[in-house]
Short mmCIF file of C-alpha atoms in Angstrom, two decimals:
data_model
loop_
_atom_site.label_atom_id
_atom_site.label_comp_id
_atom_site.label_asym_id
_atom_site.label_seq_id
_atom_site.Cartn_x
_atom_site.Cartn_y
_atom_site.Cartn_z
CA MET A 289 -6.88 86.37 47.95
CA ASN A 290 -3.78 87.02 45.87
CA MET A 291 -5.32 88.00 42.73
CA GLN A 292 -2.24 86.69 40.32
CA ALA A 293 -2.48 83.70 42.28
CA SER A 294 -6.35 83.09 41.38
CA THR A 295 -6.40 84.64 37.66
CA GLY A 296 -5.77 81.13 36.41
CA ASN A 297 -8.37 80.15 37.91
CA LEU A 298 -10.82 82.78 36.99
CA LYS A 299 -11.69 81.61 33.69
CA GLN A 300 -12.48 78.07 34.78
CA LEU A 301 -14.40 79.42 37.44
CA ASP A 302 -16.11 81.84 35.34
CA GLN A 303 -17.10 78.94 32.46
CA SER A 304 -18.08 76.59 35.75
CA HIS A 305 -20.67 78.68 37.34
CA TYR A 306 -21.56 82.14 35.87
CA LEU A 307 -24.38 82.08 33.22
CA HIS A 308 -23.77 85.33 30.98
CA PRO A 309 -26.54 87.49 29.35
CA PHE A 310 -27.13 87.02 25.68
CA THR A 311 -24.65 84.18 25.61
CA ASP A 312 -24.68 80.96 24.06
CA PHE A 313 -23.69 78.80 27.25
CA LYS A 314 -22.58 75.68 25.64
CA ASP A 315 -20.17 77.31 23.55
CA TYR A 316 -19.12 79.70 26.47
CA ALA A 317 -18.59 76.62 28.91
CA SER A 318 -16.13 75.19 26.23
CA ARG A 319 -14.45 78.33 25.13
CA GLY A 320 -14.88 80.95 27.56
CA GLY A 321 -14.28 84.99 27.20
CA ARG A 322 -12.37 87.72 28.67
CA VAL A 323 -12.16 88.35 32.68
CA PHE A 324 -11.75 92.32 32.88
CA SER A 325 -9.93 93.06 36.19
CA ARG A 326 -9.53 96.92 35.74
CA ALA A 327 -10.20 100.41 33.96
CA GLU A 328 -8.62 103.76 33.58
CA HIS A 329 -9.99 106.52 31.54
CA ILE A 330 -11.16 105.32 28.47
CA TYR A 331 -9.05 102.09 28.54
CA ILE A 332 -10.29 98.54 30.27
CA TYR A 333 -7.60 95.78 31.16
CA ASP A 334 -8.35 92.29 31.04
CA SER A 335 -6.71 89.67 33.70
CA ASN A 336 -3.77 88.95 31.34
CA GLY A 337 -3.06 92.67 31.18
CA HIS A 338 -4.35 93.15 27.75
CA LYS A 339 -5.36 96.76 27.20
CA MET A 340 -8.00 97.95 25.03
CA LEU A 341 -9.67 101.05 24.23
CA ASP A 342 -13.08 100.96 24.86
CA GLY A 343 -15.04 101.94 22.02
CA MET A 344 -18.43 100.83 23.65
CA SER A 345 -18.44 102.80 26.68
CA GLY A 346 -19.16 99.68 28.93
CA LEU A 347 -22.48 99.13 27.60
CA TRP A 348 -23.17 102.49 25.96
CA CYS A 349 -23.08 103.82 29.68
CA CYS A 350 -19.93 104.78 31.00
CA ASN A 351 -20.03 108.52 29.03
CA LEU A 352 -17.42 110.07 31.08
CA GLY A 353 -15.06 106.99 31.06
CA TYR A 354 -13.77 104.92 34.26
CA SER A 355 -11.65 107.83 35.95
CA GLN A 356 -14.24 109.96 37.62
CA PRO A 357 -13.52 109.84 41.56
CA ALA A 358 -16.33 112.28 42.39
CA ILE A 359 -18.52 109.90 41.33
CA VAL A 360 -16.77 107.48 43.97
CA GLU A 361 -16.78 109.84 46.37
CA ALA A 362 -20.40 110.52 46.34
CA VAL A 363 -21.34 107.04 46.42
CA THR A 364 -19.13 106.31 49.43
CA GLU A 365 -20.21 108.96 51.20
CA GLN A 366 -23.87 107.91 50.79
CA MET A 367 -23.20 104.54 51.82
CA HIS A 368 -21.59 105.67 55.05
CA LYS A 369 -24.51 108.07 55.54
CA LEU A 370 -27.59 106.15 54.52
CA PRO A 371 -26.57 103.01 52.54
CA TYR A 372 -30.18 101.81 51.92
CA TYR A 373 -33.72 102.95 52.44
CA ASN A 374 -36.91 101.86 50.36
CA SER A 375 -39.20 104.62 48.76
CA PHE A 376 -42.51 102.95 49.88
CA PHE A 377 -45.01 103.65 52.33
CA GLN A 378 -44.40 107.80 52.17
CA CYS A 379 -40.89 107.33 52.42
CA ALA A 380 -38.19 109.29 50.62
CA ASN A 381 -34.30 110.11 50.64
CA GLU A 382 -32.53 113.40 49.85
CA PRO A 383 -30.54 112.08 47.13
CA ALA A 384 -33.47 110.60 45.24
CA ILE A 385 -35.19 113.77 46.05
CA GLU A 386 -32.36 115.96 44.80
CA LEU A 387 -32.19 113.69 41.75
CA ALA A 388 -35.41 113.90 40.64
CA LYS A 389 -35.19 117.97 40.86
CA ALA A 390 -31.87 117.36 38.67
CA LEU A 391 -33.39 115.57 36.06
CA VAL A 392 -36.12 117.97 35.83
CA ASP A 393 -33.79 120.93 35.31
CA VAL A 394 -31.80 119.16 32.40
CA THR A 395 -35.06 117.87 30.57
CA GLU A 396 -37.64 120.02 28.50
CA GLU A 397 -40.05 122.34 30.66
CA ARG A 398 -42.99 119.48 30.19
CA PHE A 399 -41.38 116.96 32.33
CA LYS A 400 -41.86 117.95 36.17
CA HIS A 401 -41.98 114.26 37.58
CA VAL A 402 -39.96 111.08 37.53
CA PHE A 403 -40.36 107.71 38.79
CA PHE A 404 -37.06 105.76 39.71
CA THR A 405 -36.04 101.87 38.42
CA ASN A 406 -32.80 100.08 38.49
CA SER A 407 -32.85 99.36 35.05
CA GLY A 408 -33.91 100.53 31.39
CA SER A 409 -35.94 97.41 31.14
CA GLU A 410 -37.78 97.93 34.36
CA ALA A 411 -38.50 101.79 33.14
CA ASN A 412 -40.16 100.45 30.37
CA ASP A 413 -42.24 98.12 32.19
CA THR A 414 -42.94 100.84 33.99
CA ASN A 415 -44.48 102.88 31.02
CA LEU A 416 -46.80 100.41 30.32
CA ARG A 417 -47.85 100.58 33.81
CA LEU A 418 -47.98 104.19 33.84
CA VAL A 419 -49.71 104.21 30.09
CA THR A 420 -52.53 101.63 31.47
CA ARG A 421 -53.11 103.55 34.56
CA TYR A 422 -53.25 107.05 32.34
CA TYR A 423 -56.16 105.38 30.29
CA GLN A 424 -57.83 103.79 33.26
CA LEU A 425 -58.53 106.59 35.09
CA GLN A 426 -59.90 108.37 31.88
CA GLY A 427 -62.42 105.69 31.87
CA ARG A 428 -61.03 104.22 28.87
CA PRO A 429 -59.72 100.94 29.97
CA GLU A 430 -59.83 99.78 26.47
CA LYS A 431 -56.70 101.78 24.99
CA LYS A 432 -54.11 99.18 25.67
CA HIS A 433 -52.68 98.18 22.48
CA ILE A 434 -49.22 99.29 22.32
CA ILE A 435 -46.93 99.82 18.56
CA SER A 436 -43.25 99.33 18.60
CA ARG A 437 -40.80 98.91 15.82
CA ARG A 438 -38.96 95.69 14.38
CA ASN A 439 -35.50 95.52 15.18
CA ALA A 440 -35.73 98.08 18.57
CA TYR A 441 -34.53 97.10 21.60
CA HIS A 442 -36.32 98.04 24.68
CA GLY A 443 -35.00 95.58 27.04
CA SER A 444 -34.95 91.88 28.15
CA THR A 445 -37.67 91.41 30.75
CA ILE A 446 -41.08 89.75 29.14
CA ALA A 447 -42.75 93.15 28.73
CA ALA A 448 -39.59 94.93 27.33
CA ALA A 449 -38.55 92.25 25.47
CA SER A 450 -42.27 92.34 23.84
CA LEU A 451 -41.49 96.08 23.29
CA GLY A 452 -38.14 95.26 21.77
CA GLY A 453 -38.81 93.92 18.14
CA MET A 454 -35.77 91.15 18.37
CA LYS A 455 -36.65 88.01 16.56
CA GLY A 456 -34.59 86.17 18.63
CA MET A 457 -35.76 87.20 21.72
CA HIS A 458 -39.38 86.70 20.47
CA ASP A 459 -38.42 83.22 19.60
CA GLN A 460 -37.59 82.49 22.96
CA THR A 461 -40.31 84.26 24.62
CA ASN A 462 -44.07 84.21 24.86
CA GLY A 463 -44.51 88.11 24.82
CA LEU A 464 -47.39 90.43 25.24
CA ASP A 465 -50.21 89.94 22.87
CA TYR A 466 -51.09 93.88 22.77
CA VAL A 467 -47.87 94.86 21.24
CA HIS A 468 -47.61 94.96 17.58
CA HIS A 469 -44.78 95.99 15.42
CA ILE A 470 -44.01 98.28 12.33
CA ASP A 471 -40.82 98.55 10.19
CA GLN A 472 -37.74 100.32 11.52
CA PRO A 473 -36.49 103.41 9.76
CA HIS A 474 -33.49 101.74 8.26
CA CYS A 475 -33.22 102.81 4.70
CA TYR A 476 -30.10 100.97 3.76
CA GLU A 477 -31.90 97.41 4.92
CA VAL A 478 -35.39 98.01 4.56
CA GLY A 479 -35.98 100.55 1.56
CA PRO A 480 -32.85 100.29 -0.46
CA ASP A 481 -33.72 101.51 -3.78
CA GLU A 482 -35.84 104.43 -1.86
CA GLU A 483 -34.85 107.82 -1.92
CA PRO A 484 -34.32 108.47 2.44
CA ASN A 485 -36.97 110.93 2.91
CA ALA A 486 -39.62 109.51 0.82
CA PHE A 487 -38.76 106.12 2.73
CA GLY A 488 -38.92 108.07 6.47
CA LEU A 489 -42.46 109.16 5.71
CA ARG A 490 -43.36 105.87 4.07
CA VAL A 491 -42.42 104.02 7.32
CA ALA A 492 -43.54 106.80 9.39
CA ARG A 493 -47.12 106.22 7.87
CA GLN A 494 -47.11 102.63 8.62
CA LEU A 495 -47.98 103.89 12.54
CA GLU A 496 -50.90 105.66 10.96
CA GLN A 497 -51.96 102.48 8.92
CA LYS A 498 -51.27 100.11 12.29
CA ILE A 499 -53.64 102.46 14.38
CA ASP A 500 -56.35 102.04 11.71
CA GLU A 501 -55.87 98.31 11.77
CA LEU A 502 -56.02 98.20 15.47
CA GLY A 503 -58.51 101.00 16.12
CA GLN A 504 -57.77 104.33 17.28
CA ASP A 505 -60.02 103.74 20.35
CA LYS A 506 -58.03 100.57 21.32
CA VAL A 507 -54.17 102.03 20.79
CA ALA A 508 -52.63 103.67 23.51
CA ALA A 509 -48.84 104.55 23.06
CA PHE A 510 -46.06 104.11 20.32
CA ILE A 511 -42.27 103.62 21.51
CA ALA A 512 -39.40 104.16 19.84
CA GLU A 513 -35.82 105.31 20.59
CA PRO A 514 -34.74 108.44 18.56
CA VAL A 515 -31.91 106.20 17.25
CA GLN A 516 -32.05 102.58 17.01
CA GLY A 517 -29.07 101.38 18.94
CA ALA A 518 -28.44 98.13 19.91
CA GLY A 519 -30.21 97.43 16.48
CA GLY A 520 -27.18 98.85 14.52
CA VAL A 521 -26.97 102.65 15.28
CA ILE A 522 -30.02 103.05 12.96
CA ILE A 523 -30.16 106.61 11.67
CA PRO A 524 -33.96 107.90 10.95
CA PRO A 525 -34.18 110.01 7.67
CA ASP A 526 -35.10 113.68 8.17
CA THR A 527 -38.58 113.02 7.45
CA TYR A 528 -39.32 110.52 9.53
CA TRP A 529 -39.59 111.82 13.62
CA PRO A 530 -41.86 114.97 12.65
CA GLU A 531 -44.46 112.84 10.63
CA ILE A 532 -44.50 110.43 13.63
CA GLN A 533 -45.00 113.06 15.75
CA ARG A 534 -47.62 114.61 14.06
CA ILE A 535 -49.52 111.15 14.08
CA CYS A 536 -49.27 110.68 17.78
CA ASP A 537 -50.78 114.26 17.98
CA GLU A 538 -53.66 113.52 15.88
CA ARG A 539 -54.27 110.43 16.64
CA ASP A 540 -54.55 110.86 20.64
CA ILE A 541 -51.68 108.28 21.16
CA LEU A 542 -48.80 108.30 23.80
CA LEU A 543 -45.50 108.58 22.45
CA ILE A 544 -42.69 107.25 24.62
CA ALA A 545 -39.28 108.01 23.55
CA ASP A 546 -36.62 105.20 25.18
CA GLU A 547 -33.34 107.39 25.61
CA VAL A 548 -31.78 104.46 27.56
CA ILE A 549 -28.77 104.95 24.87
CA CYS A 550 -29.35 108.18 23.21
CA GLY A 551 -29.65 110.28 26.54
CA PHE A 552 -27.17 112.05 28.46
CA GLY A 553 -25.27 113.49 25.67
CA ARG A 554 -24.87 110.54 22.85
CA THR A 555 -26.64 112.21 19.97
CA GLY A 556 -24.79 115.75 20.79
CA LYS A 557 -27.48 117.30 23.11
CA TRP A 558 -29.15 116.21 26.21
CA PHE A 559 -31.49 113.76 24.92
CA GLY A 560 -31.75 112.61 21.48
CA SER A 561 -35.53 113.48 21.72
CA GLU A 562 -34.08 117.44 21.57
CA THR A 563 -31.75 116.59 18.65
CA TYR A 564 -34.98 115.13 16.83
CA GLY A 565 -37.32 117.49 17.90
CA ILE A 566 -39.42 114.70 19.21
CA ARG A 567 -42.19 115.63 22.09
CA PRO A 568 -42.61 112.27 24.10
CA ASP A 569 -44.98 112.14 26.96
CA LEU A 570 -42.87 109.78 28.52
CA MET A 571 -38.98 109.28 28.39
CA THR A 572 -37.17 106.31 29.61
CA PHE A 573 -33.68 106.71 30.64
CA ALA A 574 -30.98 104.69 32.65
CA LYS A 575 -27.30 103.71 31.79
CA ALA A 576 -25.09 106.75 31.51
CA VAL A 577 -27.29 108.66 34.16
CA THR A 578 -24.55 107.37 36.50
CA ASN A 579 -21.88 106.94 34.13
CA GLY A 580 -22.58 103.13 34.83
CA PHE A 581 -21.12 103.07 38.29
CA GLN A 582 -24.69 102.38 40.03
CA PRO A 583 -27.74 100.63 38.21
CA LEU A 584 -30.29 103.15 37.97
CA GLY A 585 -33.04 103.90 35.48
CA GLY A 586 -36.36 105.75 35.45
CA VAL A 587 -39.03 107.45 33.48
CA MET A 588 -39.72 111.51 33.14
CA VAL A 589 -43.02 111.83 33.16
CA SER A 590 -44.70 114.68 31.37
CA ASP A 591 -47.52 116.96 32.70
CA LYS A 592 -49.86 115.56 30.30
CA VAL A 593 -49.56 112.40 32.14
CA ALA A 594 -48.68 113.18 35.48
CA ASP A 595 -51.52 115.55 35.78
CA MET A 596 -53.92 112.53 35.31
CA LEU A 597 -52.04 110.23 37.71
CA LEU A 598 -52.17 113.16 40.44
CA SER A 599 -55.79 114.37 39.81
CA LYS A 600 -57.33 111.24 40.92
CA ASP A 601 -57.37 109.09 44.17
CA GLY A 602 -56.09 105.66 44.34
CA GLU A 603 -52.72 103.79 44.67
CA PHE A 604 -50.53 103.47 41.62
CA ALA A 605 -49.80 99.56 42.61
CA HIS A 606 -46.22 99.62 41.08
CA GLY A 607 -43.12 99.70 42.58
CA LEU A 608 -39.17 98.27 42.78
CA THR A 609 -37.47 97.54 46.36
CA TYR A 610 -34.56 99.64 45.01
CA SER A 611 -36.50 102.33 43.34
CA GLY A 612 -34.75 105.60 44.12
CA HIS A 613 -31.84 103.97 46.13
CA PRO A 614 -29.80 106.81 47.81
CA ALA A 615 -26.45 105.53 46.92
CA ALA A 616 -27.60 105.06 43.08
CA ALA A 617 -29.26 108.56 43.47
CA ALA A 618 -25.92 110.20 44.56
CA ALA A 619 -24.13 108.38 41.59
CA GLY A 620 -26.41 109.99 39.59
CA LEU A 621 -25.96 113.53 41.24
CA ALA A 622 -22.46 113.58 40.50
CA THR A 623 -22.61 112.61 37.30
CA LEU A 624 -24.73 115.07 36.29
CA LYS A 625 -22.62 117.84 38.08
CA ILE A 626 -19.80 116.77 35.89
CA LEU A 627 -21.78 116.68 32.60
CA ARG A 628 -23.10 120.39 33.51
CA GLU A 629 -19.89 121.98 34.78
CA GLU A 630 -17.25 120.24 32.75
CA ASN A 631 -19.28 120.96 29.37
CA ILE A 632 -18.69 117.55 28.50
CA ILE A 633 -21.97 117.34 26.07
CA SER A 634 -21.20 120.68 24.19
CA ASN A 635 -17.41 119.79 23.54
CA ALA A 636 -18.37 116.36 22.65
CA ALA A 637 -21.04 117.81 19.98
CA GLU A 638 -19.00 120.59 18.80
CA THR A 639 -15.51 119.21 18.83
CA LEU A 640 -15.36 115.37 18.99
CA ALA A 641 -18.20 114.30 17.11
CA PRO A 642 -17.66 116.05 13.90
CA HIS A 643 -14.18 114.61 14.34
CA PHE A 644 -15.22 111.27 14.71
CA GLN A 645 -18.10 111.07 12.02
CA GLY A 646 -15.32 112.77 9.46
CA ARG A 647 -12.86 110.10 9.86
CA LEU A 648 -15.44 107.43 9.84
CA GLN A 649 -16.91 108.82 6.66
CA GLN A 650 -13.09 108.36 5.08
CA LEU A 651 -14.21 104.44 5.15
CA VAL A 652 -16.97 104.59 2.88
CA ASP A 653 -14.25 103.63 -0.05
CA HIS A 654 -12.68 100.45 1.76
CA LYS A 655 -13.83 97.42 -0.22
CA LEU A 656 -15.62 95.96 3.14
CA VAL A 657 -17.80 98.84 3.65
CA GLY A 658 -21.27 99.13 2.45
CA GLN A 659 -22.41 102.16 4.68
CA VAL A 660 -21.08 104.19 7.31
CA ARG A 661 -24.13 105.91 9.53
CA GLY A 662 -23.77 107.83 12.76
CA ARG A 663 -25.01 110.52 14.76
CA GLY A 664 -23.15 112.61 17.53
CA MET A 665 -21.17 109.85 19.17
CA PHE A 666 -22.10 106.85 18.02
CA ALA A 667 -21.94 105.08 14.79
CA ALA A 668 -22.30 101.65 12.59
CA VAL A 669 -20.05 100.67 9.86
CA GLU A 670 -21.73 98.29 7.64
CA LEU A 671 -19.88 94.95 6.08
CA VAL A 672 -20.72 93.56 2.54
CA ARG A 673 -18.71 91.34 0.45
CA ASP A 674 -20.18 93.41 -2.66
CA LYS A 675 -20.95 97.03 -2.58
CA ALA A 676 -23.56 96.97 -5.38
CA SER A 677 -25.35 94.04 -4.86
CA ARG A 678 -24.96 94.61 -0.81
CA GLU A 679 -24.06 91.07 -0.67
CA LYS A 680 -23.24 89.69 3.16
CA LEU A 681 -19.88 89.27 3.62
CA ALA A 682 -20.14 85.88 5.09
CA PRO A 683 -23.40 83.64 6.36
CA GLU A 684 -24.77 84.22 9.71
CA SER A 685 -22.97 87.49 10.36
CA ALA A 686 -19.47 85.58 10.77
CA GLY A 687 -17.57 88.41 8.78
CA ALA A 688 -18.41 91.17 11.19
CA VAL A 689 -18.08 88.85 14.22
CA PHE A 690 -14.20 87.94 12.79
CA CYS A 691 -13.63 91.60 12.16
CA ARG A 692 -14.87 92.44 16.06
CA ASN A 693 -12.64 89.75 17.35
CA THR A 694 -9.52 90.91 15.49
CA ALA A 695 -10.22 94.35 16.70
CA ASN A 696 -10.49 93.20 19.84
CA GLU A 697 -7.16 91.64 19.67
CA LEU A 698 -5.65 94.34 18.21
CA GLY A 699 -6.68 96.54 21.69
CA LEU A 700 -10.08 97.95 20.57
CA MET A 701 -13.16 96.99 21.99
CA VAL A 702 -16.21 97.46 19.64
CA ARG A 703 -19.38 95.47 18.93
CA GLN A 704 -21.07 93.56 15.92
CA THR A 705 -24.99 93.53 15.71
CA GLY A 706 -25.53 91.83 12.43
CA ASP A 707 -23.36 92.76 9.73
CA ALA A 708 -22.14 95.99 11.06
CA MET A 709 -19.82 97.30 13.60
CA ILE A 710 -20.95 99.47 16.06
CA MET A 711 -19.19 101.99 18.35
CA ALA A 712 -20.21 104.49 20.98
CA PRO A 713 -16.79 105.78 22.44
CA PRO A 714 -16.99 108.00 25.60
CA LEU A 715 -17.62 111.77 25.45
CA VAL A 716 -14.46 112.22 27.30
CA SER A 717 -11.90 110.80 24.63
CA SER A 718 -9.91 112.86 22.85
CA THR A 719 -9.27 113.64 18.94
CA ALA A 720 -6.27 111.54 19.08
CA GLU A 721 -7.66 108.49 20.76
CA LEU A 722 -10.73 108.88 18.34
CA ASP A 723 -8.14 108.52 15.65
CA SER A 724 -6.66 105.64 17.06
CA LEU A 725 -10.23 103.62 17.22
CA VAL A 726 -10.63 104.47 13.90
CA ASP A 727 -7.01 103.31 13.07
CA MET A 728 -7.56 100.15 14.71
CA LEU A 729 -10.92 99.68 13.16
CA VAL A 730 -9.08 99.87 9.74
CA GLN A 731 -6.80 97.43 10.59
CA ALA A 732 -9.43 94.95 11.52
CA LEU A 733 -11.05 95.68 8.34
CA ASP A 734 -7.87 95.01 6.25
CA THR A 735 -7.41 91.78 8.23
CA THR A 736 -10.86 90.38 7.54
CA ALA A 737 -10.87 91.26 3.78
CA ALA A 738 -7.79 89.33 3.65
CA HIS A 739 -9.25 86.32 5.38
CA TYR A 740 -12.29 86.50 3.06
CA GLY A 741 -10.03 86.67 0.07
CA ILE A 742 -11.52 90.25 -0.90
#
């Protein structure tokens, strides 16, 4: 097919046949969107040749950008050698075995076992199965209730959407009745008049209150992201995670850290749990484990849980056709090798993140900016009409949508969540490229202010 000749038809075919995730189907069928055709380093190009700096690392996953031939070569070689075989029926493949060991090597000492999935959603579904099995083997099947947080995102399968706290998803889905939610640690939104550390303790202690309400003998686990990513890059106060950890330890509650977004360097360490001193019993990973080049997710299982699973007879009746897919595992191995050998994470933490966060903090005086929040290599800029009252810029987050669209046209791919502009640039960006990102964001903010007469 001649790509140039077909480009004019791509959008029509897209609108006619392709149902996209998290999309208003009726609106998309009439207006359409962008078709991306290639990528290089940290830049993406649409079918019209429009170049954009990817300030979102794909979807929080291309931490190494798009030009990583070693990952491509690893996948290609594996496809020639063993393109697929399953992990059921006492079977395994070399890349999956090697990746399991490589993941154990980069996580904390208590993690010695891995269960592979294809996505973060499936990994969080797996967490529910692991937690249920853990307590069944102990003879405590009544411990099945899970506590999560409002505005959290843990995936979009029925189970994962239930774990998440996104109202729009819950409005469209009959979720699991044994999942419950407490407030998110978002001081700007939930406790705007409170001192941050006092607020952190207050919302953390909602976990204890919910445990008491449900009954400690019925609560199995608490699940949370170290930093809520899709919820708007919600940075918890310093007091929050130590108190959550205390409660889980004292109340015999498993702690699940969802590292799908925070993992593999985004917060400045390998995992957000390290950044915040969290000691999870189960740890969800996906996205950046393969740099987004292949679909792969999974759960790191601590010795506390694994020892129980390994101590009893009986099949764990859960699995996926593509668990431990050899080509995806090869991509994961190549990605981890680059992260280790090229000191990507330490360089991002020591050089890029301070520069990025410093530049963004300069925006706090902009007339549209109510708050700048961030950690490591991701951040959010909250838009307001009035700083003092925190009045929203426009109804239904229309102001942030306008700002996002403006940034896109300027050549910057950022995302809008609620009234915030969120960004997570690749860990291989240069400081000059980060400057370019912020400069384009400022242009978008200025244009948005003018549009709304502010």
